[in-house]
Short mmCIF file of C-alpha atoms and ligand atoms in Angstrom, two decimals:
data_model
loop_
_atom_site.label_atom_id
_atom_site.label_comp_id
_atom_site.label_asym_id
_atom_site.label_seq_id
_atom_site.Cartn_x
_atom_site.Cartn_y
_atom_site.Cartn_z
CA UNK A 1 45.86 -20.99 7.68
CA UNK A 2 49.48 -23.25 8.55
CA UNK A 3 51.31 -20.76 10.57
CA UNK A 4 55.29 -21.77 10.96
CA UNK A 5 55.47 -20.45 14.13
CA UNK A 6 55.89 -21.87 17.47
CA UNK A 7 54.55 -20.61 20.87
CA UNK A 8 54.51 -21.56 23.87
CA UNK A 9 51.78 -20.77 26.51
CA UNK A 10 52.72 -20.22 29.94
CA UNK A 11 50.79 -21.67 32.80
CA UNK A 12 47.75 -24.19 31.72
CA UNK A 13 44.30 -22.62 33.81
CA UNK A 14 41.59 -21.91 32.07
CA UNK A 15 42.80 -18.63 30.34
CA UNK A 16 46.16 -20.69 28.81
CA UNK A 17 43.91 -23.70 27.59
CA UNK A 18 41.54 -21.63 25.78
CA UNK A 19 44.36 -19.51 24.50
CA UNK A 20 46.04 -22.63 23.51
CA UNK A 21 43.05 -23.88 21.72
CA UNK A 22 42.71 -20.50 19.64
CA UNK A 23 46.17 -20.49 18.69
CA UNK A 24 46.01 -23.92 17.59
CA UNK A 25 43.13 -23.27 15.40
CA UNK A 26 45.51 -20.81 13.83
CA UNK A 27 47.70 -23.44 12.56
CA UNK A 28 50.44 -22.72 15.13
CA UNK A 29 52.40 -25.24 16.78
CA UNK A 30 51.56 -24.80 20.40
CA UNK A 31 53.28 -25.74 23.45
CA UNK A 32 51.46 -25.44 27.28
CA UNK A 33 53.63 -25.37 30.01
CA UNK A 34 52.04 -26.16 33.45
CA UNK A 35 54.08 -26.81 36.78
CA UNK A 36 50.93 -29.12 37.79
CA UNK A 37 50.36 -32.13 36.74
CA UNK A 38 47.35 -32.97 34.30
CA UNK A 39 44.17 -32.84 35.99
CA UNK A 40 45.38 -31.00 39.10
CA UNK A 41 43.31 -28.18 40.77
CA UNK A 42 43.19 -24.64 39.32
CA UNK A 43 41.58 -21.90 40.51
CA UNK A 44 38.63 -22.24 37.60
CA UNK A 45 37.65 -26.03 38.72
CA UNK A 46 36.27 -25.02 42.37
CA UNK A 47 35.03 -21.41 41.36
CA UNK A 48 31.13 -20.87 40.55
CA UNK A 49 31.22 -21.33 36.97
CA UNK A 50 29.09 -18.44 35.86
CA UNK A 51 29.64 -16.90 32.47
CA UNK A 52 28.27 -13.80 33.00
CA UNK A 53 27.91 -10.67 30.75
CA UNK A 54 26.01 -9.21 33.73
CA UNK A 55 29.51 -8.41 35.57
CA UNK A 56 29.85 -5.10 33.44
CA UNK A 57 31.10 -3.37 37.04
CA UNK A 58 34.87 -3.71 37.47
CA UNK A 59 35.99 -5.18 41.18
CA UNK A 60 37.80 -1.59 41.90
CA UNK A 61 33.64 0.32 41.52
CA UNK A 62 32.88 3.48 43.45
CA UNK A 63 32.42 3.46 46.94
CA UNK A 64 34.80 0.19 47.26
CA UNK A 65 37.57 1.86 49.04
CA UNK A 66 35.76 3.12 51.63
CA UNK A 67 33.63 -0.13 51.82
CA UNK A 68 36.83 -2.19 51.45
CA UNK A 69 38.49 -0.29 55.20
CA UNK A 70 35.17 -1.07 56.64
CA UNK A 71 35.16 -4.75 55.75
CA UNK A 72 39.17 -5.27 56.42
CA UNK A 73 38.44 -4.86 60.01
CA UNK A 74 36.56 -7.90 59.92
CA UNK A 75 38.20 -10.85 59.22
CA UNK A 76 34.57 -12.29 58.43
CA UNK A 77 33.50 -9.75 55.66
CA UNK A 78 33.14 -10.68 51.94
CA UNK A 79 36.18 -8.73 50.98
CA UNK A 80 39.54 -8.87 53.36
CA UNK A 81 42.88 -7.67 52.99
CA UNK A 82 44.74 -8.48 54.96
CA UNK A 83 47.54 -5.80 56.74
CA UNK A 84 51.29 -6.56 55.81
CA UNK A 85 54.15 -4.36 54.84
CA UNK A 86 54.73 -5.35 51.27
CA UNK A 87 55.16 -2.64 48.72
CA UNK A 88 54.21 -4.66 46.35
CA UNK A 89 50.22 -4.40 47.95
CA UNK A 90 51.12 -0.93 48.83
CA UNK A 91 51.35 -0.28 45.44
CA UNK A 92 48.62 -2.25 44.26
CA UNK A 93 46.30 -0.51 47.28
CA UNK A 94 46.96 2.67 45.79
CA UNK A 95 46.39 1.81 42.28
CA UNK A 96 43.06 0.09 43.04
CA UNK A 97 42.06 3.03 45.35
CA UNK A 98 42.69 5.45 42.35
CA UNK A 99 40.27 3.13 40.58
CA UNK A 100 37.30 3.31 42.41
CA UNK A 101 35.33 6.11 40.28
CA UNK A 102 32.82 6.69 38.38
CA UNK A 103 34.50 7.72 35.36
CA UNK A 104 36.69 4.15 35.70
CA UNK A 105 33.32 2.60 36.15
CA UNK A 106 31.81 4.30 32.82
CA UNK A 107 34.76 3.65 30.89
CA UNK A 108 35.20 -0.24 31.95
CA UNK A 109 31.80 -1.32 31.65
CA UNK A 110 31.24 -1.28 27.65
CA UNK A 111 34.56 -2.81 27.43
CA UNK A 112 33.63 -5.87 29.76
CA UNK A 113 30.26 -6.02 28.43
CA UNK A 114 31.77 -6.55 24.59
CA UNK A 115 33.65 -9.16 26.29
CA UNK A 116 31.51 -11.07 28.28
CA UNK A 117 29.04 -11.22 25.47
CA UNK A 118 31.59 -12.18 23.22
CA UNK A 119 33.26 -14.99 25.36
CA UNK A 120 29.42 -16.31 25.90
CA UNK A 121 28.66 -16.69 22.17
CA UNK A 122 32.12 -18.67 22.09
CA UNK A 123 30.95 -20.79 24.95
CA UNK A 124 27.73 -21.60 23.10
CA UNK A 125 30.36 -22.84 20.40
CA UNK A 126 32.91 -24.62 22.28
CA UNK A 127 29.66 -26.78 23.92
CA UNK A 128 28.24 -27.55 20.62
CA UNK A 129 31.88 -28.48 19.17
CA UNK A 130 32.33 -31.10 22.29
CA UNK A 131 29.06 -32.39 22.57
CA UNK A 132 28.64 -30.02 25.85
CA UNK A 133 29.64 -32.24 28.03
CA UNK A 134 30.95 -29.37 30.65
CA UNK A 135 26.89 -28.45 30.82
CA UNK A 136 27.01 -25.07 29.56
CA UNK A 137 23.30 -24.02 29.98
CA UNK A 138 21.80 -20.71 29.53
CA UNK A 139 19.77 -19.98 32.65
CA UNK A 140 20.42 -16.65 33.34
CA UNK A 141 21.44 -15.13 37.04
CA UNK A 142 19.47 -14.02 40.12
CA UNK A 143 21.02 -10.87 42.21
CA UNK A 144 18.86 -11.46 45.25
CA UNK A 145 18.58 -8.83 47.78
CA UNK A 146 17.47 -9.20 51.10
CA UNK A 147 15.79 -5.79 51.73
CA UNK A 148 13.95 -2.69 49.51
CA UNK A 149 17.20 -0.24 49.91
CA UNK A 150 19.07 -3.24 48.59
CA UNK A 151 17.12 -3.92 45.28
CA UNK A 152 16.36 0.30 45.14
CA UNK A 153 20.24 0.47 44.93
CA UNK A 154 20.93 -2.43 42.39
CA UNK A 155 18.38 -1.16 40.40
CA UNK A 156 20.02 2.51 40.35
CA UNK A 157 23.68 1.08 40.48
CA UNK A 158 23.97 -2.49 38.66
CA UNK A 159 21.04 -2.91 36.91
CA UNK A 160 20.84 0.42 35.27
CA UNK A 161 24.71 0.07 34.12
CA UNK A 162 24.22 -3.37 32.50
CA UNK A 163 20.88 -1.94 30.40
CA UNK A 164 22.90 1.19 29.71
CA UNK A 165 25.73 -1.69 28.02
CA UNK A 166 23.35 -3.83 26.60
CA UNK A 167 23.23 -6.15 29.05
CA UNK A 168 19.54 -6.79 30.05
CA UNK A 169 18.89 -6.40 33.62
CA UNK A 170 15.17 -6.73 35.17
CA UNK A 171 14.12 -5.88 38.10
CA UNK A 172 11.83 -8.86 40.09
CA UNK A 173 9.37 -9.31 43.22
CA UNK A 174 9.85 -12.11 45.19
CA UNK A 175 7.02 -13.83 43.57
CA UNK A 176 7.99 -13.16 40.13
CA UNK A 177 11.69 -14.84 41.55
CA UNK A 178 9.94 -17.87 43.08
CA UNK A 179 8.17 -18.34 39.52
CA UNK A 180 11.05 -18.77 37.79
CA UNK A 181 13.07 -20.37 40.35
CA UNK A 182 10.19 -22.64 42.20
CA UNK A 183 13.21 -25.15 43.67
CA UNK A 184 13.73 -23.86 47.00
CA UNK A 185 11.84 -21.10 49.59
CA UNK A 186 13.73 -18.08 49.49
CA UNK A 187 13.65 -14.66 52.28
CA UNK A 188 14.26 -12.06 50.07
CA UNK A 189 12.60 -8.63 49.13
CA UNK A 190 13.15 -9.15 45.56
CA UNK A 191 16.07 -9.61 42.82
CA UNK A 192 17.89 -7.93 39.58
CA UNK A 193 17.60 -10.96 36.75
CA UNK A 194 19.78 -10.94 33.76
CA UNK A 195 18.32 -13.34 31.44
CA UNK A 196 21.57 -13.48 29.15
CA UNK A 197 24.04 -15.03 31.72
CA UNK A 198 24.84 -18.99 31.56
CA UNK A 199 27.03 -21.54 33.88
CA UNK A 200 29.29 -24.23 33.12
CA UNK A 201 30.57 -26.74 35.20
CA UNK A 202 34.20 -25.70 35.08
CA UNK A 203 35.29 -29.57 36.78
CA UNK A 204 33.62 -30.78 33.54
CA UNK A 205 35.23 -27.58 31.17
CA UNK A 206 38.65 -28.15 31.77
CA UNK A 207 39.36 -32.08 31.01
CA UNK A 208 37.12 -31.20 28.00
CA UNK A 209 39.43 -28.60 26.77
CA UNK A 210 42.40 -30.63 27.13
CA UNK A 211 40.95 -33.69 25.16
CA UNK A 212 40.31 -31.05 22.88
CA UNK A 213 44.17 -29.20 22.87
CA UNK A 214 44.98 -32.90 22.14
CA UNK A 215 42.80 -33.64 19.16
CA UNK A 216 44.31 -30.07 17.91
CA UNK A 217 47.97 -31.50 18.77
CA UNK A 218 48.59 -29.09 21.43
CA UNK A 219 51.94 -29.68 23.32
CA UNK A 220 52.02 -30.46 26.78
CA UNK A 221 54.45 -30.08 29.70
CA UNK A 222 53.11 -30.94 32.66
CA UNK A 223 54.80 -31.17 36.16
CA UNK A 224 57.07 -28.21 34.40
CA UNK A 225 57.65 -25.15 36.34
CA UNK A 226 58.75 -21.48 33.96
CA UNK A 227 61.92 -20.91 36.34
CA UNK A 228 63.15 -17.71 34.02
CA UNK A 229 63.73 -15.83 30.62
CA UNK A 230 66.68 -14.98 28.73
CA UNK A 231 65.93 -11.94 26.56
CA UNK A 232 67.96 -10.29 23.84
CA UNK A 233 67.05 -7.14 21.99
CA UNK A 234 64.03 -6.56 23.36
CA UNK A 235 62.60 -10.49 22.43
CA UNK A 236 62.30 -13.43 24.57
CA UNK A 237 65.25 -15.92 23.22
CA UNK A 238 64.16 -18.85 25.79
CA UNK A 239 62.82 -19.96 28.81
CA UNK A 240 64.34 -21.58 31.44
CA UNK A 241 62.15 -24.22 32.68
CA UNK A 242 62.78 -27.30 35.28
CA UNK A 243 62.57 -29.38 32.52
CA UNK A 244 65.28 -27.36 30.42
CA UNK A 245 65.08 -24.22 27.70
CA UNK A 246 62.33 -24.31 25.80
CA UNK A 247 62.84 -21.61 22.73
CA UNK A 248 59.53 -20.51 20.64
CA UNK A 249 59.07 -17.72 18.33
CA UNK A 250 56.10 -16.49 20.84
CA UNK A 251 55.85 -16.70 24.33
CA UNK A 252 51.99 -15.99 26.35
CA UNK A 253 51.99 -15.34 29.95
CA UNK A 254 49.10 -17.06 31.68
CA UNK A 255 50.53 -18.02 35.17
CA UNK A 256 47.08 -16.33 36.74
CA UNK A 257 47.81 -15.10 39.93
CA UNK A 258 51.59 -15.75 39.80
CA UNK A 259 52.17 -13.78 36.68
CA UNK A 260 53.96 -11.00 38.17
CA UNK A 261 56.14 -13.61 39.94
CA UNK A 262 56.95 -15.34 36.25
CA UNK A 263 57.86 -12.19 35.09
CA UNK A 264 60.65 -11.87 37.86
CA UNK A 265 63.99 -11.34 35.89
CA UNK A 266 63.15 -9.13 32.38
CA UNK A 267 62.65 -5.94 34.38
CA UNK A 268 58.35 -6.07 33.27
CA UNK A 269 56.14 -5.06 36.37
CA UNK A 270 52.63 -6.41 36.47
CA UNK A 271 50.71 -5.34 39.45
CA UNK A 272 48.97 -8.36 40.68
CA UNK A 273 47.37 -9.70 44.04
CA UNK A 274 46.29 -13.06 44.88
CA UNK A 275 42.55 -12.57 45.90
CA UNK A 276 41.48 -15.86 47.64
CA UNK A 277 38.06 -17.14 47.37
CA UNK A 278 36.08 -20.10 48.67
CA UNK A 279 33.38 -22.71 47.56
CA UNK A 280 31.55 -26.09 49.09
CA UNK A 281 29.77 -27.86 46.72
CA UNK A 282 26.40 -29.88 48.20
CA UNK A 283 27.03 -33.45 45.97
CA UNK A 284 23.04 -34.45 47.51
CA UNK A 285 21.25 -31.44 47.69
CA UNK A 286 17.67 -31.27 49.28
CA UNK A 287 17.13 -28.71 46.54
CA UNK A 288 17.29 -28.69 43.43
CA UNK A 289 17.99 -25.39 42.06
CA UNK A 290 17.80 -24.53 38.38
CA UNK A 291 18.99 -20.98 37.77
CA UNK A 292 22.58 -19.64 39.36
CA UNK A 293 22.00 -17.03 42.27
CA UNK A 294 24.53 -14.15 43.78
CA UNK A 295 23.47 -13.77 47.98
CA UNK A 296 24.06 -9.86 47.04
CA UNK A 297 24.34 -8.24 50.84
CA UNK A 298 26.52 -11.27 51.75
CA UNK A 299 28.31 -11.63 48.30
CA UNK A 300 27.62 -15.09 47.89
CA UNK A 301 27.67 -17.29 44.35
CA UNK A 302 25.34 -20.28 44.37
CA UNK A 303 25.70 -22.61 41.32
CA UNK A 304 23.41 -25.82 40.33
CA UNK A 305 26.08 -27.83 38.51
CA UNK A 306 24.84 -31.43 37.31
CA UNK A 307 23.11 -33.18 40.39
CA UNK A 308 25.34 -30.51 42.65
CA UNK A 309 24.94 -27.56 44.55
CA UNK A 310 28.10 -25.16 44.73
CA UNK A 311 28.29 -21.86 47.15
CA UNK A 312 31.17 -19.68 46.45
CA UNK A 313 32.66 -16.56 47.95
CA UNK A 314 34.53 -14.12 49.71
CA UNK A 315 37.67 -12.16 47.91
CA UNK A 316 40.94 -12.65 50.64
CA UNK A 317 43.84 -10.42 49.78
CA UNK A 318 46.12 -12.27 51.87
CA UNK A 319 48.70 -13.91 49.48
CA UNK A 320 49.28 -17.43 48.64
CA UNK A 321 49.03 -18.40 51.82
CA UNK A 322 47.69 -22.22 52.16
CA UNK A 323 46.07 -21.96 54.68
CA UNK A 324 41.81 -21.95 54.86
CA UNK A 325 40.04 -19.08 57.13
CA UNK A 326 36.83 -21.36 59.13
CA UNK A 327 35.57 -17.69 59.47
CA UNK A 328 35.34 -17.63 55.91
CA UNK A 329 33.55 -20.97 55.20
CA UNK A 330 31.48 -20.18 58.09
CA UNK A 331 30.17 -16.73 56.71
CA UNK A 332 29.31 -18.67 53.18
CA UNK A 333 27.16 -21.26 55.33
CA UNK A 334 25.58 -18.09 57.35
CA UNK A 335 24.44 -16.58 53.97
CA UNK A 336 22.99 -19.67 52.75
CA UNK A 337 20.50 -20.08 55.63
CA UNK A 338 20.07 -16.56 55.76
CA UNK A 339 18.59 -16.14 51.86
CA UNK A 340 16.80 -19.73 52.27
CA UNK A 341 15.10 -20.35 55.58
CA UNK A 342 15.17 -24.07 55.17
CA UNK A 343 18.62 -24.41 54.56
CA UNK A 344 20.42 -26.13 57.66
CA UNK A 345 24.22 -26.61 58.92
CA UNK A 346 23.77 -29.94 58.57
CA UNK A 347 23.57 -29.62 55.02
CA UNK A 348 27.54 -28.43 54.56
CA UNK A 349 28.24 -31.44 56.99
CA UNK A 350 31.56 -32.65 56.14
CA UNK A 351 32.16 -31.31 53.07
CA UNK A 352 35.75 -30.03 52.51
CA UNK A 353 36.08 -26.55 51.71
CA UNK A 354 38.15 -25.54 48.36
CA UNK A 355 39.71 -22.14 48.11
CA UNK A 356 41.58 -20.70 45.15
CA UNK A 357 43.24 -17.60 44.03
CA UNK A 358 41.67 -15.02 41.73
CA UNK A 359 44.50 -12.88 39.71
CA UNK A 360 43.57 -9.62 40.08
CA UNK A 361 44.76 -6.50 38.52
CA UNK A 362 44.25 -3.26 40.72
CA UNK A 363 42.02 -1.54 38.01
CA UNK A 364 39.67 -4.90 37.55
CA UNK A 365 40.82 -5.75 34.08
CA UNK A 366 42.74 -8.01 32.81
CA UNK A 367 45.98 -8.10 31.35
CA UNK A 368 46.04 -8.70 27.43
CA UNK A 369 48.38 -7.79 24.65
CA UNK A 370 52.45 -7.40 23.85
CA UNK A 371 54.57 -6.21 26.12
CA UNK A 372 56.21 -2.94 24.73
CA UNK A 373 59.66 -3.94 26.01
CA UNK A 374 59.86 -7.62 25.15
CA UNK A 375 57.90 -7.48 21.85
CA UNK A 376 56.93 -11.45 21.20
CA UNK A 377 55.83 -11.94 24.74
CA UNK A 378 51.94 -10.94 25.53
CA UNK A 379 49.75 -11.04 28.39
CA UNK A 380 46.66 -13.45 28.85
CA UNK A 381 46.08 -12.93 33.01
CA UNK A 382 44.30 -10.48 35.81
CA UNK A 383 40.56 -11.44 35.16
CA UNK A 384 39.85 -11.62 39.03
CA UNK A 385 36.01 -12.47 39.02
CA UNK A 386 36.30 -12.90 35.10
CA UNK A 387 38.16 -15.81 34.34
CA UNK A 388 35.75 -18.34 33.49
CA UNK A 389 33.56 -15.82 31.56
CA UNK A 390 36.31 -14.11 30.04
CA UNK A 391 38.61 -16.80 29.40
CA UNK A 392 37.10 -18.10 25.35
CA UNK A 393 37.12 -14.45 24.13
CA UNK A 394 40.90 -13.54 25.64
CA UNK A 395 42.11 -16.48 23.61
CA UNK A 396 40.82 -15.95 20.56
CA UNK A 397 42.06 -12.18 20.84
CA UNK A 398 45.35 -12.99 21.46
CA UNK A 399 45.38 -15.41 18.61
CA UNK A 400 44.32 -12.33 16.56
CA UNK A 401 47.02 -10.46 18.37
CA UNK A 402 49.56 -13.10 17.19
CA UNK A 403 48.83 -13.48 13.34
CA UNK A 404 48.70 -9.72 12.88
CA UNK A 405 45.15 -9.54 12.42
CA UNK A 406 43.11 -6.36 14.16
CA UNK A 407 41.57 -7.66 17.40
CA UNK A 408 37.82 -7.89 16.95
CA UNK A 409 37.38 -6.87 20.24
CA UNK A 410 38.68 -3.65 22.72
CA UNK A 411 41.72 -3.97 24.24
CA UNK A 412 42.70 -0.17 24.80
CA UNK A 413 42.18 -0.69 28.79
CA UNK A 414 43.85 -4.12 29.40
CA UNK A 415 47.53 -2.94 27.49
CA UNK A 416 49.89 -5.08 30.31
CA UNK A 417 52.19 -1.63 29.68
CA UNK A 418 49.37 0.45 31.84
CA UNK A 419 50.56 0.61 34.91
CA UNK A 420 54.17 0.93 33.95
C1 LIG B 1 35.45 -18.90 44.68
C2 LIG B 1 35.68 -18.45 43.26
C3 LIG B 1 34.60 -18.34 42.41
C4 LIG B 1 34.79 -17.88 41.09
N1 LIG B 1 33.72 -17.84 40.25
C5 LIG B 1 33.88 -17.38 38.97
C6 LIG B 1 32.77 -17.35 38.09
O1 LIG B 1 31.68 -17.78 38.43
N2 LIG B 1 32.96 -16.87 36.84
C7 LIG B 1 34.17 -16.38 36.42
O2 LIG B 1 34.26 -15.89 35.29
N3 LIG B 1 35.26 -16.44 37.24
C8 LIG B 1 35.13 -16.93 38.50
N4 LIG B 1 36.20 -16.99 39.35
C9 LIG B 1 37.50 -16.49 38.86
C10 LIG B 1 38.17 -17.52 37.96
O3 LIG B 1 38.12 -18.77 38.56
C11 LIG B 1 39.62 -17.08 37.71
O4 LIG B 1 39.65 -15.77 37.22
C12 LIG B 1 40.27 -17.98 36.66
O5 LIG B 1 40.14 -19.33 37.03
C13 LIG B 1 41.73 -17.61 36.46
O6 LIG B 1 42.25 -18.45 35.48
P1 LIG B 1 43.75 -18.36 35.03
O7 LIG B 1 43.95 -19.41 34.01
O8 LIG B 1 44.08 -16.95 34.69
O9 LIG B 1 44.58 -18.66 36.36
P2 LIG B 1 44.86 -20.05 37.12
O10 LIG B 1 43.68 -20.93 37.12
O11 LIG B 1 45.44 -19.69 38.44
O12 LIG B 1 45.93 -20.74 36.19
C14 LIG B 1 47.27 -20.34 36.18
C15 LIG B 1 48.11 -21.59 36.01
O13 LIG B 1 49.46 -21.22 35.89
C16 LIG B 1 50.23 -22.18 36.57
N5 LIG B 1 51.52 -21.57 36.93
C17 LIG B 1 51.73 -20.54 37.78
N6 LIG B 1 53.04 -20.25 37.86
C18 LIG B 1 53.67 -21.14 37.04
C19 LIG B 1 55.02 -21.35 36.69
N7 LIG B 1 56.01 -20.59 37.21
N8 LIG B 1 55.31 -22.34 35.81
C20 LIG B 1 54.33 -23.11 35.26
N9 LIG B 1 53.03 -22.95 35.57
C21 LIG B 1 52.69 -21.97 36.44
C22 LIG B 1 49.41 -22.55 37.78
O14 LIG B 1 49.78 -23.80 38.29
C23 LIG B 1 48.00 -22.52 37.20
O15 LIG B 1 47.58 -23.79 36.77
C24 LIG B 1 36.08 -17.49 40.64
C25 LIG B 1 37.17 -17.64 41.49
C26 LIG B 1 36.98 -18.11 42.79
C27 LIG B 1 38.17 -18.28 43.68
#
């Protein structure tokens, strides 16, 4: 169990704590490096919280390219990118594009299904270790569709896909739906439920995790930026941070969406793109919803956390810019009132929008493992929709990864080396 080593974890969202906590439970001495300082926003806190086997499809699915030209002309649609000359999205716009097939599809979705159901089990056990106080609850997950074409093609596309994983996927009438879900009227011409998906309140999940990392005598740096590397025979020998060198025997890259950017300087590419979404969470809602709900047509999440009500959304290839879209928040209100007919403006009144930025990889899986060409660094980033869900299950596998042992679960599509 005591491991000698050191290593240090780079970048301190979700996916670095709960690598951090894994490694610690190895007996390493572990070091988290954050340029933030503790407490401050990530892209997990504002997202919708779902931890959801029932996302077996991989963001780059069939169909998506030619969906994805028809949206970017519309600044308003659930998934934008937006135009620039930057080979860096060239590249990634032809990777994804080469994606979008069924054979990708097939090959992705037992993968993400071992996974999901993986990370969920370790949820269950990270909520009974802390007393749950992030509310981890097992209510499953509502794909509501507003019309008969809509459920006919979940239940051919989605549906079918998760049952053919393992994933259990039921089709519903609106009645049936209303049964289950009696806390607010709902327009819809029935649903896909998948009884195995939970929700945590991620605000709740990450202060948890770090009281944890403490108890475990987890390092921190906060307010610390990773400025560089110096390398040496293929191996990272340090790195350069704003609050000096920092030398481990391990280094894990978990800068989310800025991974690529960390990697600048030791020749590695990893083809990333920032892919913005949006949430406004209802602190008084009129109702009170029980179960977690996806607006399917308009791509919306809508999460009952505690005595809140959160609605998520949109994926913005636009960059890092810091700057909201109102078209955006606007579309998320639109979709609320158009699934439940008593839902009014008036209820979003003043509430200030949150955005974040989703790492995503072109292919829709995430980065994990060694590098080939710098041997003790590996790869913990890219889960786009995935990061909450996928976050427990990528730390314990890199753990694995770094004590030698087999990894319990399949990593021969997420090598970082892929796209090399
Ligand atoms: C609207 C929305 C809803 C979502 N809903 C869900 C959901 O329901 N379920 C789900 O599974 N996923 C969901 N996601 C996706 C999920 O939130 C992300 O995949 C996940 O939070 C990514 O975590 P991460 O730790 O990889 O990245 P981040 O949270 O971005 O963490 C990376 C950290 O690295 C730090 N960093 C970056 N560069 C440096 C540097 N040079 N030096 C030091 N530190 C650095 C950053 O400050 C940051 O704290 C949602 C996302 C959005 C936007």
């Amino acid at each position: 169990m005591a491991q000698e080593k050191h290593i240090v974890v780079c970048g301190g969202g979700i996916v670095g704590l709960c690598t951090a906590h894994y490694l610690a439970r190895e007996g390493f001495a572990v070091t988290v490096v954050e340029r933030n300082a503790e407490g401050a926003d990530s892209c997990a806190q504002g997202s919708a919280g779902y931890v959801s086997p029932s996302h077996v499809e991989p963001i780059s699915a069939p169909g998506m390219v030619w969906q994805g030209l028809k949206w970017m002309l519309s600044s308003r649609s659930p998934f934008y990118v937006q135009p620039r000359l930057d080979p860096a999205l060239l590249r990634w716009g032809w990777l994804f594009a080469r994606h979008c097939t069924p054979e990708h599809r097939l090959r992705a979705a037992p993968v993400l299904a071992q996974h999901c159901l993986e990370s969920r089990r370790l949820f269950a056990e990270l909520a009974e270790k802390t007393g749950n106080s992030f509310e981890f609850q097992q209510q499953g997950l509502f794909n509501l569709c507003k019309t008969p074409e809509s459920v006919a093609k979940y239940e051919r596309g989605l549906a079918a896909l998760a049952n053919s994983v393992g994933v259990e996927a039921k089709i519903l009438t609106p009645k049936q739906v209303a049964e289950l879900e009696p806390g607010a009227r709902m327009d819809i011409a029935g649903a896909v439920y998948f009884p195995i998906d939970a929700h945590i309140s991620p605000r709740k999940f990450m202060p948890a995790l770090v009281a944890l990392l403490k108890q475990q005598r987890v390092k921190f740096h906060w307010g610390t930026s990773v400025l560089g590397w110096r390398s040496e025979g293929g191996r990272v020998t340090g790195l350069a941070t704003s609050a000096g060198e920092i030398v481990a025997d391990e280094y894990v890259l978990a800068t989310g969406s800025w991974a690529s950017d960390t990697l600048r300087g030791l020749g590695l590419g990893l083809p990333m793109q920032a892919g913005k979404g949006y949430s406004l969470t209802i602190e008084r809602p009129r109702f009170r919803l029980k179960k977690p709900m996806i607006l399917s047509e308009r791509r919306v999440a809508v999460t009952p956390m505690g005595d809140t009500l959160r609605f998520g959304g949109t994926m913005e290839i636009s960059g890092h810019s810091d700057n909201g879209r109102p078209e955006r928040i606007e579309q998320i209100v639109a979709a609320a009132q158009f699934y439940f007919p008593d839902m009014r403006p008036e209820d979003f009144a003043g509430i200030k929008p949150w955005f974040g930025y989703r790492p995503v990889s072109p292919d829709g899986m995430p980065y994990i493992g060694r590098f080939a060409r710098q041997a003790n660094l590996t790869a913990a980033c890219g889960h786009a929709m995935l990061g909450i869900t996928l976050a427990p299950v990528t730390g314990r596998v890199v753990a694995e990864l770094l004590t030698g042992r087999k990894p319990s679960v399949d990593l021969s599509l997420m090598s970082p080396d892929r796209f090399a």
